[in-house]
Coordinates of C-alpha atoms and ligand atoms in Angstrom, one line a residue:
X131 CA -12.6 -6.2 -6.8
X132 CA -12.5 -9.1 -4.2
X133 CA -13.4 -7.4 -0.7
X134 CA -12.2 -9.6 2.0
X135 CA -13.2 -9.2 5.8
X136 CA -11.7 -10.6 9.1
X137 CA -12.1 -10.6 12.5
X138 CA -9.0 -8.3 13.6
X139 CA -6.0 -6.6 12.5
X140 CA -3.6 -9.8 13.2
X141 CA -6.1 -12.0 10.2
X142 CA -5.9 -9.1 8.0
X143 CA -2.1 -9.2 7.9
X144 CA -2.1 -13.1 7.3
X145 CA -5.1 -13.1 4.8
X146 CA -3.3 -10.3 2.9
X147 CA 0.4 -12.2 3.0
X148 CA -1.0 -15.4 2.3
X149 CA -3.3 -13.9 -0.9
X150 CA 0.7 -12.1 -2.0
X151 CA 2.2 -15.2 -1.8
X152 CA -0.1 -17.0 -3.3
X153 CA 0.5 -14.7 -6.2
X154 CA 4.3 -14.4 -5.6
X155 CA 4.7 -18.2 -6.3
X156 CA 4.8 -18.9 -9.8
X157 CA 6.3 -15.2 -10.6
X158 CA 9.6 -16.5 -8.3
X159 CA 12.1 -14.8 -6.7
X160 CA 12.3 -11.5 -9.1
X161 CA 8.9 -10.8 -8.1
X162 CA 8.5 -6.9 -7.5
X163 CA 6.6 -5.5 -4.8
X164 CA 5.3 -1.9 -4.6
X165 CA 5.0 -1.4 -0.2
X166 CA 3.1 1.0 1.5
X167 CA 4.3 2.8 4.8
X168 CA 2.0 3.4 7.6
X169 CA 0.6 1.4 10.5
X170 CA -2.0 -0.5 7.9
X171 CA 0.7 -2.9 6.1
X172 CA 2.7 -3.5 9.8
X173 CA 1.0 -6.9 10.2
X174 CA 1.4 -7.9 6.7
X175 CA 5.3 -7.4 6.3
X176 CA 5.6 -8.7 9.5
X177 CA 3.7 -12.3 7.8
X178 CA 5.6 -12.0 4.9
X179 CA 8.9 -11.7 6.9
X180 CA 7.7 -15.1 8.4
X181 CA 6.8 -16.8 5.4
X182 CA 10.6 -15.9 3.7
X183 CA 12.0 -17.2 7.1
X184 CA 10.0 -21.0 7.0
X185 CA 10.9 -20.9 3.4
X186 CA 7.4 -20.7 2.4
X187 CA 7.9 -17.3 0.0
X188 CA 11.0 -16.6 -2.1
X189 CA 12.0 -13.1 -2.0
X190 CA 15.9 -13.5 -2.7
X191 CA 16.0 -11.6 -5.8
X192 CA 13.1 -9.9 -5.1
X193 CA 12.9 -5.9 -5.8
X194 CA 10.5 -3.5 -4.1
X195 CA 9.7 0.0 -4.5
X196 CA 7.7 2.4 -1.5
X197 CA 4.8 5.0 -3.3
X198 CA 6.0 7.8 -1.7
X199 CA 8.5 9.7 0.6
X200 CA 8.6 12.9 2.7
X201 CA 10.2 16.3 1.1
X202 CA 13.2 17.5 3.1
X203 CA 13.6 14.3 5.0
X204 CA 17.1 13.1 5.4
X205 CA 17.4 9.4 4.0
X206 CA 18.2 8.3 7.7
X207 CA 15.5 10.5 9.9
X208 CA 13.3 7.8 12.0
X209 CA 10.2 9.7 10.1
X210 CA 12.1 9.3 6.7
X211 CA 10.3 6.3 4.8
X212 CA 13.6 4.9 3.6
X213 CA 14.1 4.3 7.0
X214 CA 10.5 3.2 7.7
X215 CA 11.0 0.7 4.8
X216 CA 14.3 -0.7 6.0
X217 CA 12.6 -1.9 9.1
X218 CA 9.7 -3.0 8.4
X219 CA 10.6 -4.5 4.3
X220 CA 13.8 -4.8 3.5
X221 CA 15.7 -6.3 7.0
X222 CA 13.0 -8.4 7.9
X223 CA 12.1 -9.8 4.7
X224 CA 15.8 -10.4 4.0
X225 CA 16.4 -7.8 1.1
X226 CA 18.9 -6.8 -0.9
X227 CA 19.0 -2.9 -0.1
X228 CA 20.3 -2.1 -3.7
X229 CA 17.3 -3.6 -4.9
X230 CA 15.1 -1.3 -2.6
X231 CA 13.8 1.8 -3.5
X232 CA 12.4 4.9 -2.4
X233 CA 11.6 8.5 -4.3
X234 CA 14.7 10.8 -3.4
X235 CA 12.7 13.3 -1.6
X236 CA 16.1 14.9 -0.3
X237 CA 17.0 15.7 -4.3
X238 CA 18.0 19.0 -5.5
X239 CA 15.5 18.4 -8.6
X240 CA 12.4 16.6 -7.2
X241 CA 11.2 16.7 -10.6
X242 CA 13.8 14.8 -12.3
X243 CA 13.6 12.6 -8.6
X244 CA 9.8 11.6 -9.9
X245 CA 10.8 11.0 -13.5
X246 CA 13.5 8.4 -12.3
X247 CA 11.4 6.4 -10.2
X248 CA 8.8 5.9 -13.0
X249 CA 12.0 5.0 -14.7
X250 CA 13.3 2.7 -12.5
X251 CA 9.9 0.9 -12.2
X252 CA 9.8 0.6 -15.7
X253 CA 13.4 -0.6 -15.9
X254 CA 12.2 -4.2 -13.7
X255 CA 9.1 -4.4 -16.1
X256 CA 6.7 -2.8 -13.4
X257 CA 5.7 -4.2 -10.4
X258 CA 3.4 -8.1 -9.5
X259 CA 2.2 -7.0 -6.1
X260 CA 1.4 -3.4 -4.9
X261 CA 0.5 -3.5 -1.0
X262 CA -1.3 0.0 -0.1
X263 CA -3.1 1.3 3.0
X264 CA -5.7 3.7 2.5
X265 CA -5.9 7.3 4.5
X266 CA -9.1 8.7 6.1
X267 CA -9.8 11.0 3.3
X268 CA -9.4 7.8 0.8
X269 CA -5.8 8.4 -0.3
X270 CA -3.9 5.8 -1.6
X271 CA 0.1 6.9 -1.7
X272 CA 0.1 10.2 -1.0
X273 CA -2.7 10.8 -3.6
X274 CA -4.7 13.3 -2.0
X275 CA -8.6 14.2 -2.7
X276 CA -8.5 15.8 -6.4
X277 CA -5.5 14.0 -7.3
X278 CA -5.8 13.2 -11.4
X279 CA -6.8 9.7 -11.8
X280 CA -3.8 9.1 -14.2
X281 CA -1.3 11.1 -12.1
X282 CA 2.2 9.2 -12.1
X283 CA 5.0 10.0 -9.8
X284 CA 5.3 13.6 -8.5
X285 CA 5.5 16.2 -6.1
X286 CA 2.2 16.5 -3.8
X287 CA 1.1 18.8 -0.5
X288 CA -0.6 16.7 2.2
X289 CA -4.1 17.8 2.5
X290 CA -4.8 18.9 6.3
X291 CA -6.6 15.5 7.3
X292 CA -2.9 13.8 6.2
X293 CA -1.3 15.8 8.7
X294 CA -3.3 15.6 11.1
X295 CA -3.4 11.8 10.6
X296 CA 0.0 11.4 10.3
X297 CA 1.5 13.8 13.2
X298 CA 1.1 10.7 15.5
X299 CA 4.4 10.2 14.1
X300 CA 6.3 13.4 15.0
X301 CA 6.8 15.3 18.0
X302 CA 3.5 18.0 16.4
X303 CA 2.0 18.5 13.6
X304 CA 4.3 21.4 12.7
X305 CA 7.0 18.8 12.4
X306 CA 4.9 16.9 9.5
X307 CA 6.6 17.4 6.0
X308 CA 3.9 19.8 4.0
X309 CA 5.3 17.9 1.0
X310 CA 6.2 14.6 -0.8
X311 CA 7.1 12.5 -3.6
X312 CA 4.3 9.5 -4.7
X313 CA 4.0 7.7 -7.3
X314 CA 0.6 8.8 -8.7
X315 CA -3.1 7.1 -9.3
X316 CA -1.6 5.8 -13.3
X317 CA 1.9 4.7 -11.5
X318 CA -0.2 2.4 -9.2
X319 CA -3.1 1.2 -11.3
X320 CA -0.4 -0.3 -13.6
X321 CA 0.8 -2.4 -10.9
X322 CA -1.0 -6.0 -12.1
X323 CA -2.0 -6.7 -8.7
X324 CA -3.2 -4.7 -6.0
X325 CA -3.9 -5.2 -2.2
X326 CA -5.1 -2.8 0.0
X327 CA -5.6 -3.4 4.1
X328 CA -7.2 -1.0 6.5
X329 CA -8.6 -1.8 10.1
X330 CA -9.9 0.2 12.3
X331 CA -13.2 2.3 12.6
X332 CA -11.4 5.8 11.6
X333 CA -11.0 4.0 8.0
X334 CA -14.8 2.9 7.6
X335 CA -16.0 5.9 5.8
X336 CA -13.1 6.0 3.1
X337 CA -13.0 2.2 2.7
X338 CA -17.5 2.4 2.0
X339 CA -15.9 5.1 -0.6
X340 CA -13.5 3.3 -1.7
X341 CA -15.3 0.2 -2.7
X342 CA -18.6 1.0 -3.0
X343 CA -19.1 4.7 -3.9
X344 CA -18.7 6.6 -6.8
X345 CA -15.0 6.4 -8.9
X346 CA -14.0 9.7 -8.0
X347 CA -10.9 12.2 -7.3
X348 CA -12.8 13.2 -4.2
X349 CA -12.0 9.6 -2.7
X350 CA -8.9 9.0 -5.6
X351 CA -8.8 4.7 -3.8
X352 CA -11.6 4.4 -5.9
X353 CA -9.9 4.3 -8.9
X354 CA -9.3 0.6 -7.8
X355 CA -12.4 -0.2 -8.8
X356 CA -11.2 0.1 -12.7
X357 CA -8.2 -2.3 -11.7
X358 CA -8.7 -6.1 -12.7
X359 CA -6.8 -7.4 -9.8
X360 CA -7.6 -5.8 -6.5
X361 CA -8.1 -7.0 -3.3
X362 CA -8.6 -5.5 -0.2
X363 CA -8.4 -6.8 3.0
X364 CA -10.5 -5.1 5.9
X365 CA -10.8 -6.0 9.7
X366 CA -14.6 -5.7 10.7
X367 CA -13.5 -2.2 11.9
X368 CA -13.0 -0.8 8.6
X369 CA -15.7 -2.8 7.3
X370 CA -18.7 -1.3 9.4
X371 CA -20.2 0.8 6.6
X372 CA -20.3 -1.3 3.7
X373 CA -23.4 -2.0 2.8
X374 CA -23.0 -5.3 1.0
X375 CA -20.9 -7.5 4.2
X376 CA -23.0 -10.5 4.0
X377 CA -22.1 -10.8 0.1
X378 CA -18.6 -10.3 0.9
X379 CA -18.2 -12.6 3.9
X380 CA -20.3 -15.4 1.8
X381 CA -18.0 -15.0 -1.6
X382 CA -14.8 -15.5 0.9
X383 CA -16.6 -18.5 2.7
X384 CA -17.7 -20.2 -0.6
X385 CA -14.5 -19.2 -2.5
X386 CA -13.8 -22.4 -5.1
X387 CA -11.5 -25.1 -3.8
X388 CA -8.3 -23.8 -6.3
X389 CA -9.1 -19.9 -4.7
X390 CA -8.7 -20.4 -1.5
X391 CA -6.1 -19.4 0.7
X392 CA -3.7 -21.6 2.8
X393 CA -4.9 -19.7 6.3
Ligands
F6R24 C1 2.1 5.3 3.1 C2 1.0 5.7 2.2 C3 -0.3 6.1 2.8 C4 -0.8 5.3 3.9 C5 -2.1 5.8 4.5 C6 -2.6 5.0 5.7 O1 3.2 4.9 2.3 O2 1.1 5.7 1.0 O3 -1.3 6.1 1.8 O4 -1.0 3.9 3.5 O5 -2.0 7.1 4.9 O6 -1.7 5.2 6.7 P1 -1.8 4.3 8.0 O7 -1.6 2.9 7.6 O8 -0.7 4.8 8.9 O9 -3.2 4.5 8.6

């Protein structure tokens, strides 16, 4: 796991951009992204957005698919992550919509729903670059504490903390879906790269979880410490109660010529 820390929320989003196009470039322009919704990824898509525009990152034929969606959301509701991922992925990153997906959480049969987004994933030869955000509770998609750690793409209920967390987003908390469609722990560990960005001191306990403690259901983002290729990009926020900083900060620093980044 290479644990990355940066001043602010602004360096996260370029660190974590520059690290996904760094491993974009010799995949080309059919890479496939997996992209988180959320305020975490915000600065990120907004760098990658840049990066397609100076012609710095190919994403013409690029595909992408989100982890998760709401149950009972219309595809075009401002909450609806379709619609989150229009805006912030597929516009300003130039896009082709038929190429973007989302789990039908509006389907009659959820269950088939699940079973034809692991399909579809499967159908592109699974996806280069996973970008995820982590919750307070340490929940990567909408993989809540307990989730199984080989879980793939189903129907999940938000634990309390998510709705609480997340009813920033709607008018109350009564308006926050109980339900939703993610693709599960398995889904995303087979993604062949992962990177995760948090920021803020309200993610400091799950990110120490996440990294450091125990791999456990109770804080299911530490199942990315059994993945070969994970990074995770943290403002000093998030970072605050990991006990090992100065390692961290001195790897990045003294990263090999041919690792580092162009940032
Ligand atoms: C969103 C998702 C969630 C969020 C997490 C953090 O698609 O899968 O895991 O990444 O809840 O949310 P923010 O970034 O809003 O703090």
């Amino acid at each position: 796991m290479e644990v990355i820390i940066c001043p602010n929320a602004q360096r996260v989003g370029e660190v974590a951009a520059a690290k996904a196009a760094r491993i974009a470039a010799p995949i080309g322009p059919k890479v496939v992204l997996g992209v988180a919704t959320g305020s975490s990824p915000v600065q990120t898509f907004a760098e990658l957005a840049r990066l397609v525009a100076s012609g710095d990152l190919d994403l013409s034929e690029a595909s992408a698919f989100a982890l998760d969606e709401y149950v009972g959301i219309p595809e075009g509701h401002p909450q609806s992550y379709h619609e989150i991922i229009r805006q912030t992925v597929t516009e300003p990153m130039g896009l082709d919509p038929a190429r973007v997906h989302v789990p039908d959480g509006f389907a009659d049969d959820l269950q088939a729903a699940c079973q034809a987004y692991e399909d579809a994933i499967t159908a592109v030869g699974g996806v280069d670059i996973q970008f995820l955000g982590a919750g307070s509770n340490g929940h990567i998609g909408f993989n809540e504490p307990t989730s199984s750690l080989s879980s793939r793409t189903r129907i999940k209920t938000l634990a309390a903390k998510t709705l609480e967390d997340n009813a920033r987003f709607f008018d109350s908390i009564d308006d926050v879906p109980r339900h939703c469609l993610t693709q599960g722990l398995g889904t995303i560990m087979d993604a062949r790269n992962v990177i995760l960005v948090a920021t803020g001191t309200g993610k400091a306990h799950a990110i120490a979880q996440i990294i450091e403690g125990p791999i456990t259901a109770m804080y299911p983002g530490s199942v990315l410490q059994l993945h070969p290729h994970a990074t995770i990009v943290v403002d000093s926020e998030a970072a605050a109660e990991l006990s090992l900083i100065d390692y961290y900060k001195a790897t990045y620093a003294n990263l090999p010529e041919w690792q580092r980044l162009d940032v």
